[in-house]
Tab-separated table of C-alpha atoms in Angstrom:
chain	number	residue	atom	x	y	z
H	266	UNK	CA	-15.223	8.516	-17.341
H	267	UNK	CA	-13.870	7.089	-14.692
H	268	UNK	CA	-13.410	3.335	-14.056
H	269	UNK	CA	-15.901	1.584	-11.830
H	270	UNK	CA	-15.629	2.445	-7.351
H	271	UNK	CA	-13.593	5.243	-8.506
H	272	UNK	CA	-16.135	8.059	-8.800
H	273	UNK	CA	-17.191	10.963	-6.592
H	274	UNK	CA	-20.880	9.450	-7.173
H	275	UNK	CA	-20.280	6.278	-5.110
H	276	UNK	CA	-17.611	7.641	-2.399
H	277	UNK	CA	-19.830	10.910	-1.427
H	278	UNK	CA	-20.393	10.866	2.027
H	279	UNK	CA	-19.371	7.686	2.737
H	280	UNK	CA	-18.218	6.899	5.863
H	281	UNK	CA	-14.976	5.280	5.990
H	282	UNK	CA	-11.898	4.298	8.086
H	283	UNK	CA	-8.201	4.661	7.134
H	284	UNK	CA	-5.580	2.631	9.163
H	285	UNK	CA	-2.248	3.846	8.585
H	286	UNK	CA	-3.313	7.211	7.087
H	287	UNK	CA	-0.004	8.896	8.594
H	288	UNK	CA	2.205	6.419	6.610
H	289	UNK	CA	3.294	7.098	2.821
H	290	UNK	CA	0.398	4.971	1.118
H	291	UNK	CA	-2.486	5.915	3.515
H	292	UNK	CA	-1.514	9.863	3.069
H	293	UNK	CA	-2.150	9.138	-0.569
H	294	UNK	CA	-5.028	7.248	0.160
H	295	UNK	CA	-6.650	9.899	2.544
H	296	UNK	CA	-6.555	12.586	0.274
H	297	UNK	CA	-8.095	10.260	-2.368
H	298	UNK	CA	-10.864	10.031	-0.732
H	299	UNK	CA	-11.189	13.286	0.490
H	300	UNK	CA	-11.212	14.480	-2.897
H	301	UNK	CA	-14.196	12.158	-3.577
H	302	UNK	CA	-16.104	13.421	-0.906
H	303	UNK	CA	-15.754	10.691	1.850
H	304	UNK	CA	-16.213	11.008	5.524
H	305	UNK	CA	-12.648	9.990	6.418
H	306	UNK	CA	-11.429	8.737	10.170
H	307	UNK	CA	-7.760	8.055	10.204
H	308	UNK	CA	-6.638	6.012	13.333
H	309	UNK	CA	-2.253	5.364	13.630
H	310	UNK	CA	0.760	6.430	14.913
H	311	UNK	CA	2.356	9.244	14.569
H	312	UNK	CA	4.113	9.793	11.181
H	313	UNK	CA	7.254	7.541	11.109
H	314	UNK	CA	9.526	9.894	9.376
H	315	UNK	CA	10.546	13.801	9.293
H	316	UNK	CA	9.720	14.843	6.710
H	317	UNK	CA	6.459	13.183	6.033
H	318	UNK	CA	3.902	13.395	3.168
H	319	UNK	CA	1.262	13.363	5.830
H	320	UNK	CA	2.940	16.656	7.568
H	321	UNK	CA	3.928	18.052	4.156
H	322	UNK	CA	0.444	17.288	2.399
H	323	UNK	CA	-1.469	18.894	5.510
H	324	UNK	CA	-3.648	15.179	5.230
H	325	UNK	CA	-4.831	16.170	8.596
H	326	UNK	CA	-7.208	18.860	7.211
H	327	UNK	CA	-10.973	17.602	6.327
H	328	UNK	CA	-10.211	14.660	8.382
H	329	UNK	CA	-11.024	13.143	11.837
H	330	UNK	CA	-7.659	12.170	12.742
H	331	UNK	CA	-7.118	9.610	15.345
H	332	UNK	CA	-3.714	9.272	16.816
H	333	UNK	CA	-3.683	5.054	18.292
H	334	UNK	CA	-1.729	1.733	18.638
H	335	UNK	CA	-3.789	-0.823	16.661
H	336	UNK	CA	-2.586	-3.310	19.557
H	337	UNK	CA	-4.748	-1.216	21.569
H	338	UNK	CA	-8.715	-3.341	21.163
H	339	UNK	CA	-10.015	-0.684	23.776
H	340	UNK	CA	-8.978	2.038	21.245
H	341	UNK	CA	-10.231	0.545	18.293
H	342	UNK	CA	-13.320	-0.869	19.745
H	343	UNK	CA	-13.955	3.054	20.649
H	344	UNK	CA	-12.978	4.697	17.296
H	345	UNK	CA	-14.993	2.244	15.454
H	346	UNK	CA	-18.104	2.538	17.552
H	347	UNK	CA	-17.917	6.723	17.268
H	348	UNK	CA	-17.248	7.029	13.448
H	349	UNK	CA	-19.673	4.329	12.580
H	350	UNK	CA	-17.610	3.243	9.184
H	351	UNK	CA	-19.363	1.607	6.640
H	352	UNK	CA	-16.085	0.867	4.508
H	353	UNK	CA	-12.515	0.172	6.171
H	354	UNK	CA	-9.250	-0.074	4.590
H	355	UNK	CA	-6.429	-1.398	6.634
H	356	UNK	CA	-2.918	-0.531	5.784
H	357	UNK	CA	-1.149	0.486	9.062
H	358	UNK	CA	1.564	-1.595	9.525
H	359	UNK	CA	5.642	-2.159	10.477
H	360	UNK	CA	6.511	-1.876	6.280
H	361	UNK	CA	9.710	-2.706	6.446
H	362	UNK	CA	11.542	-5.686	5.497
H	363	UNK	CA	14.725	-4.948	7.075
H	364	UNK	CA	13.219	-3.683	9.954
H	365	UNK	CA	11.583	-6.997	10.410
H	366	UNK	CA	14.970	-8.422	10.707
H	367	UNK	CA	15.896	-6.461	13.627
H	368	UNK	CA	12.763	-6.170	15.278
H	369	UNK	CA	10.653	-9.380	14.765
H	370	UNK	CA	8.836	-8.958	17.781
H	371	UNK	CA	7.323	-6.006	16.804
H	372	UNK	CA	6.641	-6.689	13.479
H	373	UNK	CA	4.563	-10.003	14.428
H	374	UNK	CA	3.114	-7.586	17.179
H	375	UNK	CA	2.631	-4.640	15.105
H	376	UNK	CA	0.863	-6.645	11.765
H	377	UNK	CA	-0.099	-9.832	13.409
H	378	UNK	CA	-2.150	-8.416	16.445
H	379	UNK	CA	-2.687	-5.434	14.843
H	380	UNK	CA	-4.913	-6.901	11.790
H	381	UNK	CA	-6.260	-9.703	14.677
H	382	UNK	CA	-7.447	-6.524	16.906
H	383	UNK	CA	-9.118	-4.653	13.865
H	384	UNK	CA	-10.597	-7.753	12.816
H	385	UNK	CA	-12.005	-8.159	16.241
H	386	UNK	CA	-13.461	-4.841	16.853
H	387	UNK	CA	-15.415	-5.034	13.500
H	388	UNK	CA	-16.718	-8.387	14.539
H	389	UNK	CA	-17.637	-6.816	18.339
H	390	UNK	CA	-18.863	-3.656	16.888
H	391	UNK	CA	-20.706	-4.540	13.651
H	392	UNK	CA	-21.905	-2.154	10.794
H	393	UNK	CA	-18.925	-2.121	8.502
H	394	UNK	CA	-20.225	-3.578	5.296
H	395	UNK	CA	-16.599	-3.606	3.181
H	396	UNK	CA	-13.198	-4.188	4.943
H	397	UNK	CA	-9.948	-4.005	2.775
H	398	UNK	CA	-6.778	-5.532	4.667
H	399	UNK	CA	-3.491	-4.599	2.569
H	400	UNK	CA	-0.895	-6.643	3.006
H	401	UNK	CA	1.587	-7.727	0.484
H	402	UNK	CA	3.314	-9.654	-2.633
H	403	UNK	CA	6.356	-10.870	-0.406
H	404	UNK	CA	2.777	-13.132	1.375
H	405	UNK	CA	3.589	-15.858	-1.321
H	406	UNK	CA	6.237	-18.854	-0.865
H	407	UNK	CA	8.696	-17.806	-3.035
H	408	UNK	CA	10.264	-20.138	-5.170
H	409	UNK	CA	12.004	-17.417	-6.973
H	410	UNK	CA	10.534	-18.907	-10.335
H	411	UNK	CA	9.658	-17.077	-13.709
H	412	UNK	CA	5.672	-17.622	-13.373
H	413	UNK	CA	3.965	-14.239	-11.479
H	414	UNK	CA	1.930	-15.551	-8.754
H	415	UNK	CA	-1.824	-16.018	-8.115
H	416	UNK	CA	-3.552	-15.824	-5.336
H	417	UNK	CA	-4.367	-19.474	-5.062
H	418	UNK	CA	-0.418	-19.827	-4.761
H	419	UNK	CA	0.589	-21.056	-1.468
H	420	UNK	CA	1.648	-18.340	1.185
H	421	UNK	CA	5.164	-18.229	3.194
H	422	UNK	CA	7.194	-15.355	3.717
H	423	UNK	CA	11.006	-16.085	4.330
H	424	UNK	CA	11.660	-13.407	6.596
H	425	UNK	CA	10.024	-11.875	9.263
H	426	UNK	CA	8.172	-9.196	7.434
H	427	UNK	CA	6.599	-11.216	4.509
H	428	UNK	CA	5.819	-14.168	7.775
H	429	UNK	CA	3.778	-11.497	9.482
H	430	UNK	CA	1.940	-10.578	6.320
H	431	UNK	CA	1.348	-14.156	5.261
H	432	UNK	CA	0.126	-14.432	8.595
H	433	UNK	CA	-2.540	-11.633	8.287
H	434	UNK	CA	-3.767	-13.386	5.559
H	435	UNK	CA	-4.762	-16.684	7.299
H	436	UNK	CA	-6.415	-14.160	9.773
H	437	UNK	CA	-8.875	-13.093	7.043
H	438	UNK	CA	-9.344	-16.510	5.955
H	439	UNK	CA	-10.015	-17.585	9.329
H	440	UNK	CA	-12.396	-14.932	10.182
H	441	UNK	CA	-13.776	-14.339	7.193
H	442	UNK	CA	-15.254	-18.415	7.196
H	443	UNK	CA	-15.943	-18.347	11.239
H	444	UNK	CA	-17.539	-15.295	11.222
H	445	UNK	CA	-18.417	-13.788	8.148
H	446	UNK	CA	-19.124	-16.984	6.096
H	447	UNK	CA	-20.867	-15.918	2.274
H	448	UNK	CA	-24.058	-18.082	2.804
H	449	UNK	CA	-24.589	-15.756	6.145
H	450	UNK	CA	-24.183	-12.378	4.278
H	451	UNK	CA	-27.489	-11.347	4.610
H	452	UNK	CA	-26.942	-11.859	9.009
H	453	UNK	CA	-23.691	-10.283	9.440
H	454	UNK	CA	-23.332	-7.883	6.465
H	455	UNK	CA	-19.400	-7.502	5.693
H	456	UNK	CA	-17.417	-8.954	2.892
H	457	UNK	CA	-13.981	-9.025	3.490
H	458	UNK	CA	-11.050	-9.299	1.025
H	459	UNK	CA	-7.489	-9.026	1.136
H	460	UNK	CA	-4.946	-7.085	-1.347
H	461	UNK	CA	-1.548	-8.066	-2.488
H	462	UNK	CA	0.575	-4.932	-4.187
H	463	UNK	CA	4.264	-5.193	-5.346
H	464	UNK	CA	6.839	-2.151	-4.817
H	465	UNK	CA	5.310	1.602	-4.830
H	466	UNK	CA	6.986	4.654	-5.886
H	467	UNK	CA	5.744	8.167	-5.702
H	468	UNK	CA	6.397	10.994	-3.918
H	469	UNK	CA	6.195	11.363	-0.102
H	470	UNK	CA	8.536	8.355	0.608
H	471	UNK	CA	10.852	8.994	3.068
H	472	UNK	CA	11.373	5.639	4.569
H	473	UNK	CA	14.356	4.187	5.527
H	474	UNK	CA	15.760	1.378	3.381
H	475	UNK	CA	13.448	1.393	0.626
H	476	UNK	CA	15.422	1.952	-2.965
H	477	UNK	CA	14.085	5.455	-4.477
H	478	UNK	CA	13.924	7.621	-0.775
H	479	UNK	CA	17.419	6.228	-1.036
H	480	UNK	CA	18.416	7.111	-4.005
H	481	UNK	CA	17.002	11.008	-3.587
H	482	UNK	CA	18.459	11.430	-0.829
H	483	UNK	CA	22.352	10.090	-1.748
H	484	UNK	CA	21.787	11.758	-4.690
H	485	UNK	CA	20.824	15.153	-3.237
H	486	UNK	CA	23.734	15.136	-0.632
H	487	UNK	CA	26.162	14.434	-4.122
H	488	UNK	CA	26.730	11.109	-2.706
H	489	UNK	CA	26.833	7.979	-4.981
H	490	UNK	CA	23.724	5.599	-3.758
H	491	UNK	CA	24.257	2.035	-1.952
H	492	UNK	CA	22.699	-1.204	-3.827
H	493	UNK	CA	22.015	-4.370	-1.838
H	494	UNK	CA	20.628	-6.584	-4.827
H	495	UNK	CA	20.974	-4.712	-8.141
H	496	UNK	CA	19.847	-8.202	-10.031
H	497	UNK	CA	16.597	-8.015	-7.794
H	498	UNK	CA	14.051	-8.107	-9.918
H	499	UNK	CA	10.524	-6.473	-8.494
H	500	UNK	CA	7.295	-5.566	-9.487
H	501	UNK	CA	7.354	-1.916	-9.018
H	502	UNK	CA	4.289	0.727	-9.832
H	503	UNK	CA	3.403	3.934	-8.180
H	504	UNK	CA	1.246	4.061	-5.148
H	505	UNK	CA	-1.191	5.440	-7.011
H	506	UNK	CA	-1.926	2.182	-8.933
H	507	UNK	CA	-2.147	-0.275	-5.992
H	508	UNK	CA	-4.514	2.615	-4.163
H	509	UNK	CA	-7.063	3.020	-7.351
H	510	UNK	CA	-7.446	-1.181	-6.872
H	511	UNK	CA	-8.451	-0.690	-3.111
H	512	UNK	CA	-10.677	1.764	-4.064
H	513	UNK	CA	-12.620	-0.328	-6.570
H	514	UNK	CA	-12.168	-3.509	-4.473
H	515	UNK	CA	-13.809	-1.927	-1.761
H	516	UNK	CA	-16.629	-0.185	-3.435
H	517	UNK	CA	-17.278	-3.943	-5.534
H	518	UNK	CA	-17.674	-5.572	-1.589
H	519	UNK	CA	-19.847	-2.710	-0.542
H	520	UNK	CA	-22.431	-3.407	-3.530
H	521	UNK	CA	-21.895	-7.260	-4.341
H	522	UNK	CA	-21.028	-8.452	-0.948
H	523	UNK	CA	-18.681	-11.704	-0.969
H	524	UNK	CA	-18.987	-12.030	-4.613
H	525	UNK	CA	-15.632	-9.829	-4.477
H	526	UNK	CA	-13.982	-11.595	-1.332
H	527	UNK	CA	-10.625	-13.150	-0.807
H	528	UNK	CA	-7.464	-12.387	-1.963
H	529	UNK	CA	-6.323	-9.839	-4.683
H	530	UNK	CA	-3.215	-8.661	-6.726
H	531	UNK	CA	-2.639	-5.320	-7.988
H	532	UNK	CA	0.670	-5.822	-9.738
H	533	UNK	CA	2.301	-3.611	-13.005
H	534	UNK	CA	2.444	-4.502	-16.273
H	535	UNK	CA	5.418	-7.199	-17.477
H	536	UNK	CA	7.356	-4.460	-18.452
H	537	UNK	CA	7.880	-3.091	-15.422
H	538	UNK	CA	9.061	-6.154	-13.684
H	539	UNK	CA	12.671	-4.281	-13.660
H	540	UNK	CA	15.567	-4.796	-11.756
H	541	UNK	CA	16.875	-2.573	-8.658
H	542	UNK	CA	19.446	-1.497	-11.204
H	543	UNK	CA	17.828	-0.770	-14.243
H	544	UNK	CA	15.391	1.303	-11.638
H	545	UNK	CA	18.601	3.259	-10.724
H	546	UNK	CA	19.745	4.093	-13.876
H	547	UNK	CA	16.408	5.293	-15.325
H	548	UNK	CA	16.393	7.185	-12.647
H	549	UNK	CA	20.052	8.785	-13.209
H	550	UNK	CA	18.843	9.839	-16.801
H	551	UNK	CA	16.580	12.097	-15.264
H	552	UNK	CA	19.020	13.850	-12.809
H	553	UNK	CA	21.773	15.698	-14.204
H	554	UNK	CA	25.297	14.426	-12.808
H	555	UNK	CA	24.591	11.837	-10.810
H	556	UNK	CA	26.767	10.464	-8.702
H	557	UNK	CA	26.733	6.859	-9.664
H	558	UNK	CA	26.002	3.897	-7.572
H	559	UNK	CA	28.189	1.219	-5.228
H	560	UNK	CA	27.362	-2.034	-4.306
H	561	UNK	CA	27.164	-3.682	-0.378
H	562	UNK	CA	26.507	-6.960	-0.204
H	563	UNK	CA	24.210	-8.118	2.186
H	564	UNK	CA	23.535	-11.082	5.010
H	565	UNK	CA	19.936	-10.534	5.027
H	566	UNK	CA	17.448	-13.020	2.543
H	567	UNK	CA	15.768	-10.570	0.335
H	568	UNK	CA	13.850	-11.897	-3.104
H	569	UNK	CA	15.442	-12.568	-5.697
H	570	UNK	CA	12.577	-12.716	-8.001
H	571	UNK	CA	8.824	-12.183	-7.716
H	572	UNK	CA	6.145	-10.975	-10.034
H	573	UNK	CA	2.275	-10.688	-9.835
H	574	UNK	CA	-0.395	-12.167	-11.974
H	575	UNK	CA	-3.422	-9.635	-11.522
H	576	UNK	CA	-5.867	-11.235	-13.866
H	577	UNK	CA	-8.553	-11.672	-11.525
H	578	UNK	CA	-8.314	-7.452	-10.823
H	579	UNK	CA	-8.180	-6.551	-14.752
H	580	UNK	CA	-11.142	-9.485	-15.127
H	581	UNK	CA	-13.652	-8.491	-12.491
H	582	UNK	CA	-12.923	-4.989	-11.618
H	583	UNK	CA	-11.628	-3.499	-14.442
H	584	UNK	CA	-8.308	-2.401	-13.496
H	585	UNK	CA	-5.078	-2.058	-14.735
H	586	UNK	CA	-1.933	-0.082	-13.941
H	587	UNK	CA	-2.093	3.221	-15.860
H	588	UNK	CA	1.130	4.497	-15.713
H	589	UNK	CA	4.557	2.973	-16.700
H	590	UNK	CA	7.445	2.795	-14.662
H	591	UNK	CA	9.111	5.274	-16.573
H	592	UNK	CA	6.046	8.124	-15.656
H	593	UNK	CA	5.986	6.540	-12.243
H	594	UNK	CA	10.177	7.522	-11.935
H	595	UNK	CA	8.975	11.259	-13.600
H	596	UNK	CA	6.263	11.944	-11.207
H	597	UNK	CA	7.983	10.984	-8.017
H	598	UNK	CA	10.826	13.272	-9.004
H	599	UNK	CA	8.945	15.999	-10.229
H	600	UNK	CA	7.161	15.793	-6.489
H	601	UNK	CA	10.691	15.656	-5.215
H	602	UNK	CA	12.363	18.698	-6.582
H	603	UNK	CA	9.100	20.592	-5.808
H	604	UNK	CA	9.492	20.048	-2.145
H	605	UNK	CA	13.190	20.925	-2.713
H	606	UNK	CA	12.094	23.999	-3.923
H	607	UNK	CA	9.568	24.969	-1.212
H	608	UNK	CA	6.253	24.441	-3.159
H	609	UNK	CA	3.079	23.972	-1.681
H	610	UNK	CA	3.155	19.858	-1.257
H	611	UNK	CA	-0.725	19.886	-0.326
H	612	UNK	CA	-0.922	21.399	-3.459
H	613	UNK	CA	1.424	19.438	-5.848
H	614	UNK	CA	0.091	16.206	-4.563
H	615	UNK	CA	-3.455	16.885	-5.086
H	616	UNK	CA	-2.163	17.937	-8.243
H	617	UNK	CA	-0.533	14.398	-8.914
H	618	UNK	CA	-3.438	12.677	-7.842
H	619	UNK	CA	-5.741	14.798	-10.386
H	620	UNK	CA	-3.295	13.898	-13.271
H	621	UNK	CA	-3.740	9.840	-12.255
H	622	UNK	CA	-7.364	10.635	-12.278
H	623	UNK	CA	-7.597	12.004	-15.682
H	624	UNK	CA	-5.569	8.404	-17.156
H	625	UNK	CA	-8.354	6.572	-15.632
């Protein structure tokens, strides 16, 4: 039986909007629901990468897909008003940490205004009962301590990237008690809650600069793969996990309102709190001959340290992380070597997905 917001029973026909449903986590997410028999708008930008698991996946198919700048109000004021969504889940975004380094204007632009638009063309439009803004783990001052987080733990974000996110999260706070206070739920109708995942695997990632699309694709050209911060110790799960959270988060707001506002962490288990190398060479015992590893120190602040405490999430929704790290490393190479070999990735993902479904 499956665990509570995760059922065909409660998603059937409802109407919902994906943000970001071209990137890696919302092409996951989109086919989710699909497969549960939502009514799924998608509104982003193009796919960031070729190859994509959007492209690859065919997410487009079933869905109404809505091609937009989430700095554009006009656009979302527009989609919004056509699809009529009871449920949104927000996870467009500029992902990158790195990127965030280079580009800071854009990231601010990109999460910051982005999340303030979306926020704004709910409030304009009304309707939307449940609204799920993803943001991140790196939203927490890090002290680079032992202790995982909670979400009462005060926010920060070193670099630009995690600063932006932090930043989205004030938003919610800030509309969520101007506008959508608890003791006026019965006036305005939405509960509104933020969630806080650590590092996803899974198949589908082709981004730049994150450690496993790295690793496949060094590894596939017989090249050894470059390290930043091997001692970085992360809280890594596949998408999968982080996505079955949002899924119950947002069906608990849809039926019991701001009883399951505010913040949320969907973070693995302590055992996989791993480092970047131990990630690498769990990895290498899975691929015959690899090539090995070299390190390149960088400038850049990254994390050190940082792990989740998602007691609140097992406590009041019921969920855990289902697979370890090591099935996490087996299923996004297994999806890997499958598109390698030409298989129908529609059809292995779905097939993925069905397999997380069945641990549940």
């Amino acid at each position: 039986m499956e665990a509570m917001g995760l059922s065909a029973e409660f998603w059937r026909g409802k109407r919902v909007l994906v943000t970001g449903h071209t990137g890696f986590k919302g092409s996951w997410l989109t086919l989710w629901l699909q497969s549960l028999g939502a009514q799924v708008s998608g509104f982003s930008l193009d796919p960031s990468t070729e190859p994509s698991l959007f492209e690859l996946a065919r997410v487009h198919e079933g869905i109404k897909d809505q091609r937009g700048d989430l700095r554009d109000l006009g656009a979302l004021l527009e989609i919004i008003a056509e699809t009529e969504p009871e449920i949104v889940l927000h996870l467009a975004a500029q992902p990158l940490v790195r990127e965030g380094y280079r580009d800071p204007l854009g990231t601010y632009s990109s999460n910051v205004m982005g999340t303030l638009n979306l926020l704004e063309a709910i409030r304009q439009v009304g309707g939307v009962r449940a609204c799920v803004l993803v943001t991140t783990d790196k939203v927490y001052a890090n002290k680079e301590w032992l202790w995982p987080y909670r979400e009462d733990e005060a926010l920060g974000g070193h670099d630009p990237y995690s600063s932006s996110k932090a930043c989205c999260e004030l938003l919610a706070q800030s509309y969520a008690a101007s506008f959508f206070p608890a003791d006026k739920h019965a006036e305005h109708g939405l509960a509104l809650a933020t969630a806080r995942a650590g590092n996803v695997l899974g198949g589908g990632d082709f981004a730049p600069e994150r450690l496993i699309p790295d690793v496949l694709k060094a590894w596939s050209a017989d090249e050894p793969v470059t390290l930043r911060y091997p001692q970085a110790v992360r809280p890594w799960q596949h998408a999968l996990e982080p996505l079955a959270g949002y899924l119950q988060l947002a069906a608990g707001l849809y039926e019991r309102g701001p009883e399951y506002a505010g913040a949320w962490n969907f973070g693995p288990g302590e055992a996989d709190m791993c480092s970047v190398g131990e990630v690498v060479e769990l990895l290498a015992s899975r691929w015959p001959q690899a090539p090995g590893l070299r390190i390149e120190k960088s400038e850049l602040h990254e994390a050190g340290l940082l792990r989740l405490d998602s007691s609140r999430a097992r406590q009041l929704l019921g969920w855990q992380a289902r697979w370890t790290l090591q099935q996490c490393l087996a299923q996004t190479l297994d999806w890997h070597l499958a598109w390698q070999n030409g298989d129908d990735m529609r059809a292995v993902t779905l097939g993925q997905l069905n397999l997380y479904r069945g641990a549940l």
